[in-house]
Amino acid sequence: MKKTLLSLAALALSAPAALAHATFEQREVIQNQTQRMVLRVPHGCGAEATLRLRIAFPDGVVAVQPMVKAGWELSTVTGPLSQPYHSHGTEITEGVREITWEGDLPSEFYDEFVFRARFTDALPAGEMVYIPVVQECANGAERWIEIPAEGQSARDLAYPAPGVMVNAPAGHGHGHGHGHGHGHGN
Amino acid sequence: MRAVALSLLILMLLPLQALAHAQLRGAEPPAGALRATAPAELVLSFNEPIAPLQARWFAPDGSAVDVESRAVGPDLIITPPAALREGTQALSWRVVSDDGHPVGGTHVFSIGFHSGTPETAAAAINPAAGFAALARGLLTLALVMGVGGMLWAELSQRPAPSAIRLALAAVAPASLLLLAAQAIDLAGEGPGSLLQPAVWALAVASPFALTAGLAMLAAALAASGRGWTLRVAWVLAAASFASAGHAARAEPVALMAALVFVHALALIFWAGALPGLIAALRAPDAAALMVRFSRRAVPMVALLVLSGAALAWRQVETPGALWGTAYGWVLMAKLALVALVLALAARHRLRLTPALAIDPATTRPAFARSLRRELLLMLAILALTAGFRLTPPPRAMAEPPQTRVELHLHGRDAMADITLIPGRPGQNRLEITPLDGDFQPFVPLELVLFLSIPAAGLERMELRASPDDDGLWHAGPVHLPQPGPWDVVADILITDFRKALIGGEFMLLP
């Protein structure tokens, strides 16, 4: 009986385990709006400090702009977009695909990494979008890159990629309306 | 119901804090370690305080019992079961850390010896086996020449040549060298393992301890060099040869060991007498000594040839194996040398011995030259025989066909073909062919396998695979405690940001 209780407790306790992972502060994003995203990094690789933090963007996440960070060297990898989009009447076919911050974050400290991005309506409303993150340390890496298969949730995974729910703009089922193609928070 | 309510309550009350998973940092005894005796406790050290959930001990025979575990800060302390059998032990553990995430794993180490090695009959010539063969060769030379030389010294009523005394003195060091070589070979951990008492315990428990013990006893008795003591030494030395090795361990063991015993008795007499005979050629009664030797040597040679033929027949089984296997080649080389020695011996008996009686002055140099050749050939044969240690006989290779279990893990982005060898409880190694989503081989960045038996409460064992030059990935050896259905998950890193987690099941053969 004691054991059953313990395992049930363990099961229950495992629910907020997502907090031990690299996660976004934001729970949801609105289609076709530019959002400010905050990535929270709670620990390094085991006891090792994080020396590089890398984020790779899936198709449908465009107009990516990392925020500079004191003490960290910032770089991006650009490449062709699989789904070009329009901004101020111009077709944009290239963009940031990866961000890298290089610095030093001891494992016992916490930090946040900020970027802006637009989540296009190529990402279906009502579904999660996962953005893989890799923490690189001196002798290894923590790869938050596991994406739940159908019927799975991020909770079933040891190293889930951080994700956010994609929602349609309020009052619109199809992503028309405010900020269409424009950075809402510019 | 109350339990569920309680769990939900815990869930709601949990503070929303950012915390990390517990990670295993080390253990005592460490993973894969070999210990002479069971430790009083097993300690797993984590990076942060943990609470135990479950600890289950899998004995070498696969039987499992739940064991006591308690946490002291970041350490999980486990009391092993009372009556612990020797062999490889597996402890499955499950703990929960402050963040509430349960973490599990299986810790493997050995007591006394490593259970079931994966390839017993493999012909791999490793440095340890080469060292063991060298030690075996030295002991054979020292024992045969030492004991045989003393025997002939008494029969001929002449002092033993100093080479014989030297050989006799070398028996004890050669015996210890053989034990050390055997220990290194058994432990499979390199010469450094000789510092561990448990590794010596392995060698002392092996049949070679008897070989070395009998050899040292025979040498000690032969050194006194008189009457019955010397004959007992002769018998013990021959028994030493019959106590271990391929030839003496074939079925039926009683008959094969007896044949090796007779073979060794005859060999010790013949080979050991040769240095004494060379020295005796200068004596006035040399011709009479040669006749005395011949009279006794003829039945010995007959025994040697007959027992040798029977032993070889049993080991090789088919004529084709003579040129088809390394063992066959060594045997044929040995037989060629034996034929030369027999030809020389016949010449000594039929031509030179009568000639020595008639014309000692002119015969002596030729006889001495020929005897030296016989001795050299004999030493070469003994050295070659030690080489059998490195080559499994065709008999052994024909015995159990190597078993294996194969499975295919299917996924959208990556797949894997996995082979477990031998696919039975005990030590297994794994070969993995990573495939992409179109069944084409590809090179992942990393490949890690997780093996578990959820039904038996065996938490997952983590196995990191590494590629060879041919693109085949290897993992293990890993100790798998139980037969039956196992869960396997392959964690395949495709790019820095993409991985595939693919799962499946395999049946471990009984």
mmCIF file of C-alpha atoms in Angstrom, chain A residues 1 3-17 19-21 42-43 45-47 54-56 98-99 110 132-134 136 142-143 145-146 155 157-159, chain B residues 2-4 6-8 10-11 14-21 23 25 47 52-54 56 66 96-102 445-446 460 491 493 495-499 501:
data_model
loop_
_atom_site.group_PDB
_atom_site.id
_atom_site.type_symbol
_atom_site.label_atom_id
_atom_site.label_comp_id
_atom_site.label_asym_id
_atom_site.label_seq_id
_atom_site.Cartn_x
_atom_site.Cartn_y
_atom_site.Cartn_z
ATOM 1 C CA MET A 1 0.000 0.000 0.000
ATOM 2 C CA LYS A 3 4.451 1.574 -2.344
ATOM 3 C CA THR A 4 1.266 2.256 -4.309
ATOM 4 C CA LEU A 5 0.860 5.573 -2.557
ATOM 5 C CA LEU A 6 4.454 6.428 -3.226
ATOM 6 C CA SER A 7 4.226 5.641 -6.919
ATOM 7 C CA LEU A 8 0.966 7.555 -7.239
ATOM 8 C CA ALA A 9 2.590 10.453 -5.506
ATOM 9 C CA ALA A 10 5.493 10.151 -7.888
ATOM 10 C CA LEU A 11 3.107 10.130 -10.804
ATOM 11 C CA ALA A 12 1.377 13.246 -9.533
ATOM 12 C CA LEU A 13 4.677 14.872 -8.753
ATOM 13 C CA SER A 14 5.889 14.256 -12.257
ATOM 14 C CA ALA A 15 3.251 16.589 -13.709
ATOM 15 C CA PRO A 16 5.035 19.921 -13.168
ATOM 16 C CA ALA A 17 8.290 18.342 -14.274
ATOM 17 C CA LEU A 19 9.548 23.239 -15.102
ATOM 18 C CA ALA A 20 12.824 21.401 -14.895
ATOM 19 C CA HIS A 21 13.194 21.709 -18.645
ATOM 20 C CA PRO A 42 16.983 26.405 -15.426
ATOM 21 C CA HIS A 43 20.244 24.427 -15.444
ATOM 22 C CA CYS A 45 24.441 19.953 -18.571
ATOM 23 C CA GLY A 46 24.577 18.108 -15.265
ATOM 24 C CA ALA A 47 26.954 20.234 -13.232
ATOM 25 C CA ARG A 54 21.078 27.423 -29.783
ATOM 26 C CA ILE A 55 17.521 27.662 -31.034
ATOM 27 C CA ALA A 56 16.348 26.273 -34.386
ATOM 28 C CA GLU A 98 18.879 29.530 -36.051
ATOM 29 C CA ILE A 99 20.034 31.756 -33.178
ATOM 30 C CA TYR A 110 19.005 30.646 -14.063
ATOM 31 C CA PRO A 132 14.038 22.801 -30.441
ATOM 32 C CA VAL A 133 16.737 24.205 -28.163
ATOM 33 C CA VAL A 134 20.257 22.898 -27.520
ATOM 34 C CA GLU A 136 26.049 23.124 -25.279
ATOM 35 C CA GLU A 142 21.378 19.071 -23.152
ATOM 36 C CA ARG A 143 19.153 18.727 -26.180
ATOM 37 C CA ILE A 145 14.585 18.590 -29.033
ATOM 38 C CA GLU A 146 12.150 15.734 -28.410
ATOM 39 C CA ARG A 155 5.410 15.101 -20.158
ATOM 40 C CA LEU A 157 9.546 12.787 -22.775
ATOM 41 C CA ALA A 158 12.838 13.177 -20.978
ATOM 42 C CA TYR A 159 14.046 16.133 -23.063
ATOM 43 C CA ARG B 2 -7.971 8.213 -1.199
ATOM 44 C CA ALA B 3 -4.595 7.699 -2.773
ATOM 45 C CA VAL B 4 -5.695 9.380 -5.989
ATOM 46 C CA LEU B 6 -3.946 12.599 -2.099
ATOM 47 C CA SER B 7 -1.911 12.599 -5.283
ATOM 48 C CA LEU B 8 -4.073 15.296 -6.799
ATOM 49 C CA ILE B 10 0.106 16.988 -3.841
ATOM 50 C CA LEU B 11 -0.111 18.027 -7.462
ATOM 51 C CA LEU B 14 3.343 21.785 -5.543
ATOM 52 C CA PRO B 15 5.189 25.094 -5.706
ATOM 53 C CA LEU B 16 5.875 26.239 -9.229
ATOM 54 C CA GLN B 17 9.625 26.329 -9.070
ATOM 55 C CA ALA B 18 12.291 25.718 -11.612
ATOM 56 C CA LEU B 19 14.162 22.627 -10.495
ATOM 57 C CA ALA B 20 16.314 20.024 -12.170
ATOM 58 C CA HIS B 21 16.020 16.240 -12.491
ATOM 59 C CA GLN B 23 21.125 12.693 -12.135
ATOM 60 C CA ARG B 25 26.760 10.947 -10.530
ATOM 61 C CA ASN B 47 23.454 15.389 -7.844
ATOM 62 C CA PRO B 52 13.681 6.085 -2.912
ATOM 63 C CA LEU B 53 10.692 4.640 -4.749
ATOM 64 C CA GLN B 54 11.828 1.128 -5.558
ATOM 65 C CA ARG B 56 14.951 -4.528 -7.004
ATOM 66 C CA ASP B 66 12.906 -6.231 -3.677
ATOM 67 C CA VAL B 96 12.133 10.752 -7.110
ATOM 68 C CA SER B 97 13.865 14.098 -6.757
ATOM 69 C CA ASP B 98 12.660 17.465 -5.486
ATOM 70 C CA ASP B 99 11.196 18.387 -8.851
ATOM 71 C CA GLY B 100 8.981 15.352 -8.577
ATOM 72 C CA HIS B 101 10.292 13.702 -11.663
ATOM 73 C CA PRO B 102 10.881 10.007 -11.046
ATOM 74 C CA LEU B 445 25.441 11.913 -34.602
ATOM 75 C CA GLU B 446 24.716 9.776 -31.554
ATOM 76 C CA ARG B 460 16.126 0.903 -18.162
ATOM 77 C CA ASP B 491 17.486 7.386 -29.182
ATOM 78 C CA LEU B 493 20.347 11.907 -32.929
ATOM 79 C CA THR B 495 21.050 16.443 -36.536
ATOM 80 C CA ASP B 496 21.819 18.784 -33.653
ATOM 81 C CA PHE B 497 18.125 19.688 -33.479
ATOM 82 C CA ARG B 498 16.429 16.480 -34.640
ATOM 83 C CA LYS B 499 16.247 13.109 -33.057
ATOM 84 C CA LEU B 501 12.957 7.970 -30.421
#
